[in-house]
């Protein structure tokens, strides 16, 4: 039995009373039970041609999937609906319309590319993603089999939007194999039977199985939002219709926020960001130079401590230096005298991080033991080798210094 595909010729028919011809138990992922239903006609377009099936209901029974097997359209329903029942189908019209806007935008862009370069469309799917607020975002991803420059893509985008403003008709024809021979059309497959051609007057003729709009103006807007070389050709990402408009609104808000932060005019954000980036690089270089200078100063102070102190343990707090600088201070100075050098660095509210090293000649001091004593007496964390230990230690520098005076 062949179900009449109402969406082939009237994509805006979103509800219809149909008769159930067959209903049997089935399985579908995520459902403990569901039912396969075949009807005499249907407004539900099945999954195929790179896009998902329509969503909707048979009366108040949810349709969870629609597939086409061997030309037969199977609706998967949440509940049973016996053969012979008359039921009213209703699809999600907004979703259907947005998909058609993106799908037909792809036809239009491909048609223009085909006319200009002779390239074929070698891949297409509608990407559908939900954001954190559960808003759906649709975009069309399409591949063509030849290279296109960014300048040509800009021109193609303008031509497509001009075609939208021209409000040319979009319609489907179902030619016989004989008639099809005389019509030049784009097709990914070599089909002649049950051929359905979607025509955007003056711009494109393409074999297609999806519901399509009535006129180019319904596409509303198309924007190529991304492009990249792909398998010797190009992969383009398009946003069209309401999805393109919503994207524009989002980008506008985002741009406004950036303009405020950068104190710049509309259309000048990139230049202002570049200026800011240059300033950041300059500030970073300055910071590196200052750090180097601080290390030199600290080293001088540490050396004085080493030579003027009779104690074996030299504890030195350098609040703002980082681990690399702390390690350098230990390594560079531990060779000067028979001492243990403990550097406290990276101060936070919780305390310090530390690194400690000892002079090789100090045979009677075990840094591993010291680490153990620090864990016990100072509640420190960490450990290491006989020559070097590191970790974190809570408390104030004075208390830590006092602790080491015992050794
Ligand atoms: Zn199509």
Short mmCIF file of C-alpha atoms and ligand atoms in Angstrom, two decimals:
data_model
loop_
_atom_site.label_atom_id
_atom_site.label_comp_id
_atom_site.label_asym_id
_atom_site.label_seq_id
_atom_site.Cartn_x
_atom_site.Cartn_y
_atom_site.Cartn_z
CA UNK A 1 0.00 0.00 0.00
CA UNK A 2 1.29 3.42 -0.89
CA UNK A 3 0.55 6.29 1.44
CA UNK A 4 -0.28 9.54 -0.31
CA UNK A 5 2.50 12.02 0.49
CA UNK A 6 0.54 15.23 1.03
CA UNK A 7 3.70 17.24 1.89
CA UNK A 8 5.14 16.61 -1.59
CA UNK A 9 2.74 19.06 -3.17
CA UNK A 10 1.47 21.13 -0.21
CA UNK A 11 4.09 21.73 2.44
CA UNK A 12 1.82 24.17 4.30
CA UNK A 13 -0.87 21.58 4.95
CA UNK A 14 -0.19 20.95 8.63
CA UNK A 15 -3.28 18.96 9.60
CA UNK A 16 -5.42 16.34 7.89
CA UNK A 17 -7.94 13.63 8.73
CA UNK A 18 -6.51 10.27 7.61
CA UNK A 19 -7.47 6.59 7.92
CA UNK A 20 -5.30 4.06 9.73
CA UNK A 21 -4.62 1.12 7.39
CA UNK A 22 -2.36 -0.89 9.64
CA UNK A 23 -1.16 -0.79 13.24
CA UNK A 24 1.22 -3.21 14.93
CA UNK A 25 3.45 -3.35 18.01
CA UNK A 26 6.99 -2.20 17.51
CA UNK A 27 10.11 -1.05 19.36
CA UNK A 28 11.91 2.26 19.34
CA UNK A 29 14.88 3.35 21.43
CA UNK A 30 13.81 5.03 24.65
CA UNK A 31 10.30 3.54 24.60
CA UNK A 32 9.20 0.33 26.29
CA UNK A 33 6.41 -0.04 23.75
CA UNK A 34 5.30 1.73 20.59
CA UNK A 35 3.21 1.12 17.50
CA UNK A 36 3.94 1.22 13.77
CA UNK A 37 1.12 2.90 11.94
CA UNK A 38 0.50 3.15 8.19
CA UNK A 39 -2.17 5.57 6.94
CA UNK A 40 -3.87 6.17 3.57
CA UNK A 41 -2.29 9.65 3.35
CA UNK A 42 -0.01 11.69 5.57
CA UNK A 43 1.19 15.21 6.34
CA UNK A 44 4.24 13.77 8.13
CA UNK A 45 7.48 13.92 6.13
CA UNK A 46 9.74 10.99 7.12
CA UNK A 47 13.40 11.33 8.08
CA UNK A 48 15.54 11.50 4.95
CA UNK A 49 17.64 13.63 2.65
CA UNK A 50 19.69 14.94 5.57
CA UNK A 51 16.88 16.04 7.83
CA UNK A 52 14.78 14.66 10.66
CA UNK A 53 11.13 13.66 10.40
CA UNK A 54 8.25 15.98 11.26
CA UNK A 55 7.11 16.16 14.85
CA UNK A 56 3.47 16.06 15.87
CA UNK A 57 0.43 14.07 16.91
CA UNK A 58 -2.33 11.73 15.71
CA UNK A 59 -5.20 13.29 17.73
CA UNK A 60 -3.48 13.41 21.17
CA UNK A 61 -1.08 10.52 20.52
CA UNK A 62 2.52 11.59 20.10
CA UNK A 63 4.41 10.61 16.96
CA UNK A 64 7.91 9.61 18.07
CA UNK A 65 9.44 8.84 14.68
CA UNK A 66 8.57 8.66 10.99
CA UNK A 67 10.63 6.50 8.64
CA UNK A 68 10.36 5.43 5.05
CA UNK A 69 11.06 1.75 4.32
CA UNK A 70 10.85 0.58 0.69
CA UNK A 71 8.67 3.54 -0.24
CA UNK A 72 6.33 2.91 2.68
CA UNK A 73 5.89 5.66 5.27
CA UNK A 74 5.80 4.23 8.81
CA UNK A 75 4.70 6.40 11.73
CA UNK A 76 5.88 5.26 15.17
CA UNK A 77 3.28 6.22 17.78
CA UNK A 78 3.31 6.15 21.56
CA UNK A 79 -0.08 4.42 21.74
CA UNK A 80 -2.08 1.96 19.70
CA UNK A 81 -4.55 3.24 17.14
CA UNK A 82 -6.48 0.38 15.53
CA UNK A 83 -6.75 -0.11 11.75
CA UNK A 84 -9.91 1.49 10.38
CA UNK A 85 -9.76 4.44 12.79
CA UNK A 86 -10.11 7.91 11.35
CA UNK A 87 -7.63 10.22 13.05
CA UNK A 88 -6.48 13.82 12.70
CA UNK A 89 -2.79 14.34 12.06
CA UNK A 90 -1.14 17.58 13.20
CA UNK A 91 2.49 18.50 12.70
CA UNK A 92 4.67 21.10 14.44
CA UNK A 93 4.24 23.85 11.83
CA UNK A 94 6.92 26.23 13.18
CA UNK A 95 9.56 23.49 13.08
CA UNK A 96 8.49 22.44 9.56
CA UNK A 97 8.68 26.06 8.37
CA UNK A 98 12.13 26.73 9.85
CA UNK A 99 13.46 23.52 8.35
CA UNK A 100 12.05 24.50 4.96
CA UNK A 101 13.67 27.95 5.21
CA UNK A 102 17.09 26.40 5.86
CA UNK A 103 16.59 23.57 3.38
CA UNK A 104 15.48 25.83 0.52
CA UNK A 105 18.26 28.31 1.30
CA UNK A 106 20.62 25.40 0.64
CA UNK A 107 18.85 24.70 -2.69
CA UNK A 108 19.23 28.35 -3.64
CA UNK A 109 22.92 28.61 -2.70
CA UNK A 110 23.70 25.28 -4.42
CA UNK A 111 21.78 26.32 -7.53
CA UNK A 112 23.71 29.58 -7.78
CA UNK A 113 27.05 27.76 -7.23
CA UNK A 114 26.07 25.15 -9.84
CA UNK A 115 25.20 27.86 -12.40
CA UNK A 116 28.40 29.82 -11.76
CA UNK A 117 30.96 27.00 -11.31
CA UNK A 118 29.22 23.78 -12.41
CA UNK A 119 29.94 22.21 -9.00
CA UNK A 120 27.69 19.50 -7.59
CA UNK A 121 26.28 19.28 -4.08
CA UNK A 122 27.92 16.21 -2.51
CA UNK A 123 26.61 16.43 1.05
CA UNK A 124 23.84 18.04 3.05
CA UNK A 125 22.30 17.86 6.47
CA UNK A 126 20.29 20.11 8.75
CA UNK A 127 22.01 20.49 12.08
CA UNK A 128 19.63 20.99 15.02
CA UNK A 129 20.95 21.90 18.45
CA UNK A 130 19.28 23.04 21.67
CA UNK A 131 21.02 25.68 23.79
CA UNK A 132 21.06 25.81 27.62
CA UNK A 133 17.64 27.58 27.59
CA UNK A 134 16.21 24.78 25.44
CA UNK A 135 15.95 27.02 22.37
CA UNK A 136 16.40 25.21 19.07
CA UNK A 137 19.02 26.43 16.59
CA UNK A 138 18.94 25.11 13.03
CA UNK A 139 21.63 25.49 10.41
CA UNK A 140 22.30 23.82 7.08
CA UNK A 141 25.66 22.18 6.42
CA UNK A 142 26.43 21.51 2.76
CA UNK A 143 29.39 20.28 0.72
CA UNK A 144 30.22 21.12 -2.89
CA UNK A 145 32.92 19.43 -4.98
CA UNK A 146 35.08 22.40 -5.94
CA UNK A 147 36.92 25.34 -4.38
CA UNK A 148 35.32 28.78 -3.97
CA UNK A 149 37.11 31.96 -2.86
CA UNK A 150 35.79 34.07 0.04
CA UNK A 151 35.08 36.87 -2.48
CA UNK A 152 32.99 34.55 -4.66
CA UNK A 153 31.15 33.26 -1.57
CA UNK A 154 30.25 36.84 -0.66
CA UNK A 155 28.90 37.40 -4.18
CA UNK A 156 26.94 34.09 -4.05
CA UNK A 157 25.43 35.15 -0.71
CA UNK A 158 24.35 38.51 -2.16
CA UNK A 159 22.89 36.86 -5.27
CA UNK A 160 20.92 34.44 -3.05
CA UNK A 161 19.50 37.27 -0.96
CA UNK A 162 18.60 39.15 -4.13
CA UNK A 163 16.74 36.03 -5.32
CA UNK A 164 14.89 36.01 -1.98
CA UNK A 165 13.79 39.62 -2.48
CA UNK A 166 12.62 38.81 -6.02
CA UNK A 167 9.96 36.55 -4.52
CA UNK A 168 10.24 33.92 -7.28
CA UNK A 169 8.00 30.82 -7.07
CA UNK A 170 9.24 27.57 -5.57
CA UNK A 171 7.30 24.49 -6.66
CA UNK A 172 7.61 20.75 -7.01
CA UNK A 173 6.98 18.72 -10.17
CA UNK A 174 6.73 14.95 -10.48
CA UNK A 175 7.91 14.18 -14.03
CA UNK A 176 7.71 10.75 -15.65
CA UNK A 177 11.09 9.14 -16.54
CA UNK A 178 10.40 10.21 -20.18
CA UNK A 179 9.75 13.83 -19.25
CA UNK A 180 12.72 13.87 -16.85
CA UNK A 181 15.12 13.19 -19.76
CA UNK A 182 14.51 16.69 -21.12
CA UNK A 183 14.90 18.54 -17.81
CA UNK A 184 18.41 19.47 -16.66
CA UNK A 185 18.46 19.08 -12.89
CA UNK A 186 20.86 18.60 -10.01
CA UNK A 187 20.75 15.22 -8.30
CA UNK A 188 22.96 13.31 -5.88
CA UNK A 189 21.42 10.01 -7.00
CA UNK A 190 20.68 8.56 -10.38
CA UNK A 191 16.93 8.24 -9.85
CA UNK A 192 14.37 8.50 -12.62
CA UNK A 193 11.45 6.70 -10.92
CA UNK A 194 9.26 8.61 -8.49
CA UNK A 195 11.38 11.62 -9.30
CA UNK A 196 10.34 14.82 -7.58
CA UNK A 197 12.01 18.03 -8.73
CA UNK A 198 11.93 21.21 -6.69
CA UNK A 199 12.25 24.32 -8.81
CA UNK A 200 13.28 27.76 -7.62
CA UNK A 201 12.27 29.71 -10.70
CA UNK A 202 15.33 30.94 -12.58
CA UNK A 203 17.80 29.70 -9.96
CA UNK A 204 17.63 25.97 -9.38
CA UNK A 205 16.11 22.63 -10.35
CA UNK A 206 16.96 19.87 -7.92
CA UNK A 207 15.77 16.35 -7.10
CA UNK A 208 14.41 16.51 -3.56
CA UNK A 209 12.23 14.50 -1.18
CA UNK A 210 11.67 17.15 1.54
CA UNK A 211 8.79 19.61 2.00
CA UNK A 212 9.55 22.93 0.32
CA UNK A 213 8.38 26.55 0.51
CA UNK A 214 6.07 28.29 -2.01
CA UNK A 215 8.30 31.24 -2.83
CA UNK A 216 11.85 32.44 -2.41
CA UNK A 217 10.69 35.35 -0.23
CA UNK A 218 9.70 32.83 2.45
CA UNK A 219 13.39 31.97 2.87
CA UNK A 220 13.55 35.50 4.32
CA UNK A 221 17.36 35.73 4.64
CA UNK A 222 20.39 33.53 4.09
CA UNK A 223 23.84 33.99 5.60
CA UNK A 224 26.92 31.84 5.02
CA UNK A 225 28.19 31.74 8.60
CA UNK A 226 31.18 29.47 8.02
CA UNK A 227 33.15 27.88 5.20
CA UNK A 228 36.20 25.69 4.93
CA UNK A 229 38.01 23.57 2.37
CA UNK A 230 36.66 20.02 2.53
CA UNK A 231 37.80 16.99 0.48
CA UNK A 232 38.93 19.09 -2.47
CA UNK A 233 35.74 21.17 -2.35
CA UNK A 234 34.05 23.35 0.23
CA UNK A 235 31.91 22.80 3.31
CA UNK A 236 29.52 25.70 3.90
CA UNK A 237 27.39 26.36 6.96
CA UNK A 238 24.25 28.43 6.33
CA UNK A 239 21.70 30.01 8.55
CA UNK A 240 18.42 31.02 6.97
CA UNK A 241 15.03 32.48 7.80
CA UNK A 242 14.11 32.90 11.47
CA UNK A 243 17.30 31.15 12.50
CA UNK A 244 19.35 33.75 10.60
CA UNK A 245 17.28 36.59 12.10
CA UNK A 246 17.68 35.22 15.66
CA UNK A 247 21.37 34.76 15.03
CA UNK A 248 21.58 38.39 13.89
CA UNK A 249 19.80 39.55 17.06
CA UNK A 250 22.21 37.52 19.22
CA UNK A 251 25.26 38.79 17.35
CA UNK A 252 23.94 42.35 17.55
CA UNK A 253 23.58 42.12 21.36
CA UNK A 254 27.00 40.52 21.62
CA UNK A 255 28.48 43.25 19.43
CA UNK A 256 26.83 45.96 21.50
CA UNK A 257 28.38 44.50 24.66
CA UNK A 258 31.78 44.42 23.00
CA UNK A 259 31.38 48.02 21.72
CA UNK A 260 30.68 49.20 25.27
CA UNK A 261 33.74 47.44 26.70
CA UNK A 262 35.98 48.58 23.86
CA UNK A 263 34.45 52.09 23.64
CA UNK A 264 34.23 51.80 19.89
CA UNK A 265 31.72 52.42 17.11
CA UNK A 266 29.65 49.80 15.30
CA UNK A 267 31.79 47.90 12.80
CA UNK A 268 35.04 48.83 14.55
CA UNK A 269 35.24 46.04 17.14
CA UNK A 270 37.88 43.98 15.32
CA UNK A 271 40.19 47.00 15.03
CA UNK A 272 39.59 47.93 18.70
CA UNK A 273 40.30 44.34 19.82
CA UNK A 274 43.53 44.39 17.83
CA UNK A 275 44.58 47.62 19.59
CA UNK A 276 43.69 46.08 22.97
CA UNK A 277 45.64 42.95 22.13
CA UNK A 278 48.70 45.04 21.23
CA UNK A 279 48.41 46.79 24.59
CA UNK A 280 48.12 43.46 26.40
CA UNK A 281 51.25 42.17 24.68
CA UNK A 282 53.06 45.34 25.71
CA UNK A 283 51.85 44.96 29.33
CA UNK A 284 52.88 41.30 29.34
CA UNK A 285 56.40 42.15 28.16
CA UNK A 286 56.61 44.82 30.86
CA UNK A 287 55.47 42.31 33.50
CA UNK A 288 58.12 39.79 32.40
CA UNK A 289 60.81 42.49 32.64
CA UNK A 290 59.59 43.56 36.12
CA UNK A 291 59.56 39.96 37.32
CA UNK A 292 63.10 39.53 36.13
CA UNK A 293 64.08 42.69 38.04
CA UNK A 294 62.28 41.49 41.21
CA UNK A 295 64.12 38.16 41.04
CA UNK A 296 67.45 39.98 40.83
CA UNK A 297 66.52 42.08 43.90
CA UNK A 298 65.30 39.05 45.84
CA UNK A 299 68.42 37.13 44.98
CA UNK A 300 70.55 39.96 46.32
CA UNK A 301 68.59 39.99 49.59
CA UNK A 302 68.68 36.21 49.89
CA UNK A 303 72.47 36.15 49.36
CA UNK A 304 72.91 38.67 52.20
CA UNK A 305 70.79 36.43 54.45
CA UNK A 306 72.83 33.37 53.53
CA UNK A 307 76.16 35.04 54.28
CA UNK A 308 75.06 36.96 57.39
CA UNK A 309 73.14 34.19 59.16
CA UNK A 310 74.75 31.56 61.34
CA UNK A 311 71.70 29.34 61.01
CA UNK A 312 71.57 26.26 58.73
CA UNK A 313 67.96 26.91 57.67
CA UNK A 314 67.37 30.07 55.67
CA UNK A 315 63.61 30.66 55.31
CA UNK A 316 62.70 33.38 52.87
CA UNK A 317 59.19 34.60 52.05
CA UNK A 318 58.72 36.09 48.60
CA UNK A 319 54.93 36.47 48.44
CA UNK A 320 54.37 37.24 44.78
CA UNK A 321 56.84 35.11 42.87
CA UNK A 322 55.85 31.97 40.99
CA UNK A 323 57.14 28.41 41.14
CA UNK A 324 59.70 28.84 38.37
CA UNK A 325 61.20 31.86 40.12
CA UNK A 326 61.14 30.09 43.53
CA UNK A 327 62.93 27.04 42.13
CA UNK A 328 65.51 29.27 40.43
CA UNK A 329 66.15 31.08 43.74
CA UNK A 330 66.77 27.76 45.51
CA UNK A 331 68.92 26.22 42.75
CA UNK A 332 71.04 29.33 42.20
CA UNK A 333 71.81 29.93 45.90
CA UNK A 334 71.93 26.49 47.49
CA UNK A 335 75.46 26.04 46.11
CA UNK A 336 76.81 29.11 47.91
CA UNK A 337 77.02 27.73 51.47
CA UNK A 338 76.22 24.66 53.56
CA UNK A 339 72.62 25.67 54.13
CA UNK A 340 69.06 24.60 53.52
CA UNK A 341 67.08 27.23 51.62
CA UNK A 342 63.30 27.30 52.06
CA UNK A 343 61.42 29.68 49.78
CA UNK A 344 57.81 30.53 50.63
CA UNK A 345 55.96 31.81 47.58
CA UNK A 346 52.56 32.27 45.91
CA UNK A 347 50.89 33.61 49.06
CA UNK A 348 47.13 33.15 49.43
CA UNK A 349 44.70 33.46 52.36
CA UNK A 350 45.42 29.81 53.13
CA UNK A 351 49.18 30.19 53.37
CA UNK A 352 52.10 29.57 51.06
CA UNK A 353 53.48 27.15 48.62
CA UNK A 354 57.06 26.21 49.37
CA UNK A 355 60.14 24.76 47.77
CA UNK A 356 63.26 23.80 49.72
CA UNK A 357 66.69 22.58 48.65
CA UNK A 358 69.93 21.79 50.44
CA UNK A 359 73.64 22.14 49.80
CA UNK A 360 75.16 18.80 48.79
CA UNK A 361 77.73 18.89 51.58
CA UNK A 362 75.06 18.97 54.30
CA UNK A 363 75.16 15.22 54.94
CA UNK A 364 73.40 15.23 58.28
CA UNK A 365 70.20 16.95 57.10
CA UNK A 366 67.48 14.88 55.45
CA UNK A 367 64.96 16.96 53.55
CA UNK A 368 62.58 14.01 53.56
CA UNK A 369 62.65 14.15 57.39
CA UNK A 370 62.11 17.89 57.24
CA UNK A 371 59.06 17.36 55.00
CA UNK A 372 57.72 14.91 57.59
CA UNK A 373 58.29 17.41 60.39
CA UNK A 374 56.57 20.15 58.37
CA UNK A 375 53.56 17.87 57.85
CA UNK A 376 53.44 17.12 61.58
CA UNK A 377 54.27 20.53 63.02
CA UNK A 378 52.88 22.90 60.39
CA UNK A 379 50.13 20.83 58.83
CA UNK A 380 52.01 21.16 55.56
CA UNK A 381 51.40 19.00 52.48
CA UNK A 382 54.03 17.72 50.09
CA UNK A 383 57.34 15.91 49.94
CA UNK A 384 60.12 15.13 47.51
CA UNK A 385 63.72 13.87 47.50
CA UNK A 386 66.63 14.21 49.90
CA UNK A 387 67.84 17.19 47.86
CA UNK A 388 64.58 19.01 47.20
CA UNK A 389 61.06 19.11 48.66
CA UNK A 390 57.98 21.10 47.75
CA UNK A 391 54.35 21.51 48.71
CA UNK A 392 52.02 23.90 50.51
CA UNK A 393 52.01 25.13 54.06
CA UNK A 394 49.25 27.03 55.89
CA UNK A 395 49.87 29.97 58.20
CA UNK A 396 51.84 33.20 58.34
CA UNK A 397 55.47 33.56 57.28
CA UNK A 398 56.59 34.53 60.82
CA UNK A 399 55.18 31.31 62.30
CA UNK A 400 56.85 29.23 59.62
CA UNK A 401 60.17 31.01 60.17
CA UNK A 402 59.87 30.42 63.95
CA UNK A 403 59.18 26.74 63.29
CA UNK A 404 62.48 26.36 61.41
CA UNK A 405 64.48 28.12 64.15
CA UNK A 406 64.15 24.91 66.17
CA UNK A 407 66.41 22.98 63.79
ZN1 LIG B 1 16.02 19.26 -1.05
#
